[in-house]
Amino acid sequence: MSARPLAERAQRAIAECRRIAAMSEEPDRTTRRFLTPPVREVHALLRARMEALGMTVSVNAAGNLSGVWQPHHAHGKRLILGSHIDTVPNAGAFDGVLGLTLALECAEIAQELNLPLPIEVVAFSEEEGVRFGVPFIGSRAAAGRFDSALLKLKDADGVTLEDAIRAFGLDPGQIENAAIDSNALGFVEFHIEQGPVLEAEDLPVAVVTAIAGQSRHTLTWTGRANHAGTTPMRLRRDALAGAAEWISAVESLAQCTEGLVATVGRIDVEPNAANVIAGEVRVSLDARHADDASRKGAVEALLAQAQGIAWRRGLELQYTCQMDQPAVPMDEHLTALLADAIAAAGLSVKRMASGAGHDAMMIAARVPAAMLLLRSPGGLSHQPEETVLEEDIAAALAVCRKFLERWGAGIR
Ligand code: GLV
Ligand code: MN
Ligand code: MN
């Protein structure tokens, strides 16, 4: 097989991400939640690419699409490459999906190099937590950490996770079999940085040392809905005003706590009308820190502050925890191999923690995991202007080639 130029591969990977971005639940923007109809289109595109590479393709009960390349002279355990194909609402084209289009290029590079290395490319069904409020559904199942209680979760339309899986033609009773078997040696995820660091340092790629821990909560503030014109200010129990006071407190605490990021990104107001005092408000809290104790301490302080605000304003407060995920270090050996490949590709070796959550966070509990981050122009992500530079994709592919050569040398 003759070697395809990396610039051509980079162009193809970007074009495919842009094509996949058009596979959406909404006409003019990219929104693709867990197992919604556009996921079938993404599966069809990736399946066609995988089959063209001679891979054996399947979809497991968690909705993860997998393509396995088993070279005729294969020996050793397989390398797994992949990322997620769900998105946030009004997403960019590269978060998650780039990890798939690059993984397919890497698989083809391994074929060009005639490596005896079995490779599996996995498109995880869910990482963002948008549809059911709990993230990593796909990689959780792949890591063998799927709790069957999750099947009862409901989306905004009252559809349970279990029903969503069935509606996609899959059997939720088989989720246990979605776990990665013992024939896998490691997992590598390529992902955009989603932040400004690499751009500021003028670097195309970095290797991840650890992924920051994250907590997600939902807080429900209950007051009393009433007429906006007739109810004096001192007699109100305004759930939205209480939540708003607390949202400012969240921002203030994060601003003055080194390393903490905390976000209220979602708010649902009842009845959500200009002339009605809000009776009930639900808000999300997403808090992250590389140090687990600092994260937990901050979340406890914020929940205590919420209780104080609710008490002072005569509101009721309830909260539930959707996620308490500790920080996860990447595998030392695999990370060193990636760092070595970066240097061999003639690039500076930058090591950094990831503030974004990634499937590698779950998979690390099952098999050694490592990650390569690519520069995000403008530091933008989780919004439509998210983009990549073609030369950075080519650089990542050069790293990938060096990485595969090193891995292949180890198993020959
Ligand atoms: C995933 O994109 C996250 O929220 O970090
Ligand atoms: Mn994301
Ligand atoms: Mn992602």
XYZ file of C-alpha atoms and ligand atoms in Angstrom:
419
model
C 0.000 0.000 0.000
C 1.544 3.348 -0.976
C 1.645 6.067 1.672
C -1.084 8.709 1.399
C 0.329 12.200 2.166
C -0.562 13.411 5.664
C -1.857 16.736 4.296
C -4.386 14.797 2.209
C -5.370 12.729 5.239
C -5.790 15.925 7.292
C -8.079 17.424 4.639
C -10.167 14.262 4.528
C -10.461 14.089 8.345
C -11.650 17.710 8.491
C -14.091 17.273 5.586
C -15.613 14.231 7.281
C -16.050 16.104 10.571
C -17.852 18.861 8.678
C -20.040 16.309 6.887
C -20.929 14.633 10.171
C -21.763 18.042 11.699
C -24.651 18.287 9.225
C -26.114 15.079 10.723
C -28.176 16.813 13.357
C -31.480 16.847 15.231
C -31.870 20.489 14.223
C -31.816 21.948 10.683
C -29.316 24.805 11.009
C -27.126 23.772 13.883
C -25.359 20.699 15.179
C -27.154 18.933 18.010
C -26.834 15.171 18.243
C -27.862 13.582 21.496
C -27.555 9.941 22.528
C -29.157 7.531 20.024
C -31.299 10.172 18.298
C -32.036 9.616 14.562
C -28.937 11.442 13.177
C -26.761 8.961 15.069
C -27.860 6.358 12.505
C -26.474 8.566 9.720
C -23.173 8.914 11.571
C -23.022 5.161 12.075
C -23.669 4.607 8.352
C -20.832 6.948 7.358
C -18.355 5.488 9.853
C -19.409 1.933 9.034
C -18.728 2.545 5.342
C -15.269 3.912 6.161
C -14.543 0.979 8.483
C -15.694 -1.619 5.962
C -13.574 0.006 3.263
C -10.602 -0.522 5.606
C -11.456 -4.231 5.916
C -12.718 -3.911 9.489
C -15.357 -6.085 11.115
C -18.098 -3.712 12.243
C -20.660 -4.049 15.034
C -22.844 -1.950 17.331
C -23.173 -3.043 20.954
C -26.078 -2.589 23.373
C -24.713 0.750 24.633
C -24.851 2.087 21.066
C -21.067 2.093 20.630
C -20.039 1.420 17.014
C -16.851 -0.608 16.689
C -14.644 -1.560 13.750
C -11.904 -4.142 14.281
C -8.918 -4.508 11.964
C -7.251 -7.895 12.390
C -4.182 -8.083 10.118
C -3.505 -11.552 8.651
C -0.129 -11.679 10.479
C -1.589 -10.196 13.710
C -0.124 -10.980 17.038
C -0.472 -9.295 20.398
C -3.451 -7.573 21.933
C -5.314 -4.816 20.131
C -4.936 -1.055 20.342
C -8.244 0.802 20.734
C -8.666 4.282 19.266
C -11.802 6.380 19.530
C -13.941 9.123 20.993
C -17.619 10.139 21.135
C -20.150 11.069 18.448
C -22.805 12.801 20.558
C -22.683 16.581 20.906
C -23.792 19.446 23.096
C -26.654 21.587 21.711
C -25.457 23.941 18.932
C -22.065 22.254 18.889
C -18.943 22.614 16.795
C -17.881 19.991 14.275
C -14.794 18.589 16.020
C -15.473 17.760 19.684
C -15.370 13.956 19.785
C -15.875 13.372 16.070
C -12.301 14.391 15.223
C -11.170 11.496 17.443
C -12.992 9.155 15.061
C -11.905 10.591 11.752
C -8.290 10.664 12.997
C -8.593 7.129 14.374
C -9.642 5.904 10.914
C -6.639 7.660 9.331
C -4.407 6.044 11.975
C -5.834 2.606 11.218
C -5.046 3.136 7.549
C -1.529 4.327 8.418
C -1.041 1.098 10.418
C -2.108 -0.801 7.302
C 0.359 1.173 5.152
C 3.102 0.317 7.645
C 2.018 -3.335 7.458
C 2.036 -3.562 11.249
C 0.924 -6.861 12.796
C -1.121 -4.760 15.219
C -4.857 -5.403 15.629
C -6.690 -2.077 15.871
C -10.214 -1.307 17.025
C -11.862 2.050 16.315
C -14.769 2.833 18.660
C -17.366 5.590 18.282
C -18.754 6.010 21.799
C -22.462 6.753 21.791
C -22.576 9.315 24.578
C -20.119 11.479 26.458
C -21.734 14.879 26.981
C -24.585 14.001 29.343
C -27.051 16.191 27.434
C -29.993 13.864 26.866
C -30.136 12.011 30.210
C -28.121 14.341 32.443
C -25.468 11.681 33.099
C -22.388 11.709 30.864
C -20.169 8.907 29.506
C -22.974 6.413 28.866
C -21.028 4.775 26.009
C -17.582 4.703 27.588
C -19.036 3.801 30.998
C -20.448 0.624 29.431
C -17.166 -0.011 27.581
C -15.319 0.278 30.889
C -17.686 -2.271 32.476
C -18.944 0.439 34.871
C -22.534 0.807 33.666
C -24.981 0.744 36.586
C -28.315 -0.723 35.433
C -30.141 1.888 37.585
C -29.188 4.362 34.834
C -31.669 2.630 32.514
C -34.491 4.329 34.427
C -33.223 7.859 33.711
C -35.654 9.964 31.670
C -34.955 12.566 29.015
C -36.888 15.848 28.703
C -39.680 14.013 26.813
C -40.057 11.336 29.498
C -38.339 8.640 27.399
C -36.245 6.330 29.562
C -32.680 5.401 28.688
C -33.875 1.816 28.402
C -36.556 2.801 25.859
C -34.092 4.927 23.890
C -31.793 1.914 23.546
C -34.682 -0.326 22.451
C -35.956 2.293 19.982
C -32.533 2.216 18.329
C -32.967 -1.546 17.830
C -30.609 -2.595 20.622
C -31.126 -4.793 23.684
C -30.496 -3.013 27.008
C -30.255 -6.429 28.674
C -26.954 -6.937 26.832
C -25.135 -3.845 28.129
C -22.783 -5.939 30.252
C -21.421 -7.385 27.021
C -20.428 -3.890 25.864
C -17.432 -4.025 28.238
C -13.986 -4.141 26.601
C -12.559 -7.670 26.759
C -9.153 -8.674 28.088
C -7.638 -8.722 24.606
C -7.067 -4.980 24.608
C -3.703 -3.537 25.489
C -4.468 0.155 25.504
C -6.715 3.051 24.476
C -5.630 6.271 22.789
C -7.989 9.225 22.236
C -7.293 12.187 19.962
C -9.301 15.270 20.922
C -9.298 19.011 20.447
C -7.945 20.878 23.470
C -11.159 22.945 23.814
C -9.158 25.677 25.579
C -6.581 28.409 24.862
C -3.297 26.923 26.154
C -1.814 25.409 22.985
C -2.687 28.461 20.921
C -1.037 30.737 23.507
C 2.113 28.600 23.387
C 1.963 28.210 19.592
C 1.989 24.411 19.767
C -0.025 21.987 17.607
C -0.394 19.140 20.107
C 0.083 18.098 23.737
C 0.005 14.861 25.646
C -2.414 14.645 28.569
C -1.086 13.884 32.035
C -4.462 13.687 33.816
C -8.119 14.610 33.346
C -9.637 16.926 35.962
C -12.329 15.535 38.234
C -15.857 16.844 37.848
C -19.068 17.069 39.858
C -22.488 17.689 38.379
C -25.562 18.567 40.425
C -29.106 19.733 39.789
C -30.629 22.188 42.276
C -34.383 22.773 42.420
C -35.526 26.015 44.028
C -39.211 26.174 44.943
C -40.980 29.414 45.862
C -44.484 30.542 45.008
C -45.688 31.579 41.556
C -47.736 34.766 41.773
C -48.791 37.908 39.929
C -45.871 40.170 38.938
C -47.950 43.334 39.175
C -49.810 42.901 42.461
C -47.391 41.066 44.772
C -45.291 43.526 46.842
C -41.554 42.834 46.791
C -41.421 42.002 50.523
C -44.136 39.326 50.160
C -42.574 37.386 47.330
C -40.962 33.951 47.345
C -39.207 34.312 44.004
C -37.395 31.094 43.049
C -35.575 32.731 40.148
C -34.218 35.618 42.230
C -32.895 33.098 44.780
C -31.271 30.969 42.099
C -29.784 34.078 40.481
C -28.195 35.170 43.758
C -26.626 31.752 44.092
C -25.419 31.692 40.472
C -23.425 34.855 41.186
C -21.990 33.182 44.297
C -20.868 30.208 42.164
C -18.989 32.516 39.826
C -17.418 34.457 42.700
C -16.143 31.347 44.482
C -14.591 29.968 41.273
C -13.016 33.346 40.484
C -11.212 33.418 43.803
C -10.286 29.705 44.067
C -7.100 28.739 42.227
C -7.703 25.899 39.748
C -11.493 25.739 40.280
C -13.913 26.166 37.381
C -17.635 26.170 38.181
C -20.494 26.703 35.766
C -24.260 27.052 35.889
C -24.999 26.331 32.242
C -28.614 25.295 32.402
C -31.692 26.864 33.924
C -35.341 25.821 33.618
C -37.930 28.236 34.946
C -41.590 27.555 35.754
C -43.840 28.994 34.450
C -41.275 31.112 32.488
C -43.525 34.079 31.763
C -42.682 37.792 31.962
C -45.598 38.669 34.240
C -45.386 35.725 36.671
C -43.000 35.450 39.630
C -41.098 32.192 39.107
C -42.488 29.374 41.236
C -39.824 26.773 40.491
C -36.354 26.901 39.025
C -33.945 24.076 38.239
C -30.290 24.878 37.662
C -27.269 22.754 36.879
C -23.884 22.980 38.580
C -20.720 21.710 36.894
C -17.589 22.053 39.075
C -14.089 20.871 38.173
C -10.616 20.851 39.718
C -7.494 18.775 39.146
C -7.430 18.184 42.932
C -10.396 16.109 44.135
C -10.396 17.456 47.708
C -10.504 21.059 46.428
C -13.399 20.210 44.107
C -15.401 18.452 46.816
C -14.733 21.259 49.302
C -15.941 23.858 46.808
C -19.106 21.921 45.986
C -19.937 21.492 49.690
C -19.444 25.214 50.263
C -21.677 26.082 47.298
C -24.465 23.751 48.416
C -24.306 25.211 51.942
C -24.498 28.699 50.451
C -27.541 27.667 48.397
C -29.252 26.427 51.556
C -28.517 29.725 53.288
C -29.956 31.753 50.411
C -33.047 29.541 50.224
C -33.671 29.823 53.974
C -33.327 33.634 53.955
C -35.740 33.944 51.024
C -38.330 31.447 52.269
C -37.624 29.017 49.424
C -37.339 25.260 49.470
C -34.191 23.745 48.064
C -33.535 20.229 46.862
C -30.452 18.968 45.108
C -29.297 15.764 43.479
C -25.826 14.697 42.427
C -25.541 13.358 38.855
C -21.822 12.842 38.879
C -18.885 12.803 41.270
C -16.011 11.770 39.054
C -12.497 11.881 40.536
C -9.553 13.178 38.502
C -8.008 10.411 36.393
C -4.283 10.144 35.619
C -3.361 8.807 32.191
C -1.243 5.641 31.910
C 2.452 6.489 32.426
C 3.863 4.035 29.910
C 1.437 4.866 27.111
C 1.821 8.582 27.797
C 5.619 8.281 27.644
C 5.271 6.454 24.313
C 3.089 9.284 22.974
C 5.523 11.919 24.267
C 8.365 10.064 22.587
C 6.352 9.974 19.344
C 5.762 13.749 19.564
C 9.516 14.336 19.889
C 10.253 11.880 17.054
C 7.833 13.850 14.851
C 10.042 16.893 15.452
C 7.603 18.713 17.763
C 8.014 20.181 21.250
C 6.669 17.881 23.919
C 4.009 19.680 25.923
C 2.385 17.854 28.829
C -0.844 19.218 30.295
C -3.910 18.284 32.329
C -7.277 18.338 30.555
C -10.033 20.416 32.121
C -12.558 18.858 29.756
C -13.908 15.409 30.511
C -13.199 12.650 27.997
C -14.094 9.031 27.330
C -10.480 8.161 28.245
C -11.494 9.031 31.803
C -13.803 6.004 31.938
C -11.724 3.677 29.787
C -8.645 4.222 32.003
C -10.377 2.092 34.645
C -10.407 -0.857 32.215
C -7.273 -0.573 30.062
C -4.241 1.772 30.048
C -5.323 5.046 28.433
C -3.548 8.048 26.912
C -4.643 11.193 25.080
C -3.292 13.599 22.505
C -4.812 17.105 22.456
C -4.829 19.312 19.350
C -4.779 23.109 19.382
C -8.235 24.797 19.419
C -8.022 28.078 17.459
C -9.406 30.909 19.560
C -9.644 28.441 22.465
C -13.254 27.885 21.388
C -15.320 24.739 21.901
C -18.878 23.634 22.721
C -20.067 26.216 20.212
C -20.254 26.385 16.391
C -17.073 28.410 15.831
C -15.009 25.526 17.214
C -12.390 24.670 14.584
C -8.985 23.094 13.881
C -5.956 23.895 11.733
C -5.145 21.546 8.884
C -1.437 21.643 9.732
C -2.202 20.603 13.334
C -4.148 17.598 12.087
C -1.212 16.639 9.863
C 1.117 17.066 12.874
C -1.128 14.821 14.994
C -1.072 12.203 12.239
C 2.739 12.399 12.090
C 2.757 11.759 15.851
C 0.347 8.901 15.329
C 2.638 7.323 12.715
C 5.644 7.522 15.072
C 3.507 6.134 17.884
C 2.332 3.186 15.790
C 5.885 2.422 14.624
C 7.011 2.343 18.257
C 4.042 0.225 19.358
C 4.543 -2.090 16.397
C 8.259 -2.454 17.187
C 7.291 -3.552 20.705
C 5.092 -6.412 19.493
C 7.101 -7.708 16.541
C -17.226 17.285 27.897
O -17.179 17.855 26.847
C -17.061 18.030 29.112
O -18.068 18.580 29.578
O -15.930 18.174 29.578
Mn -17.777 18.092 24.680
Mn -15.433 15.662 23.732
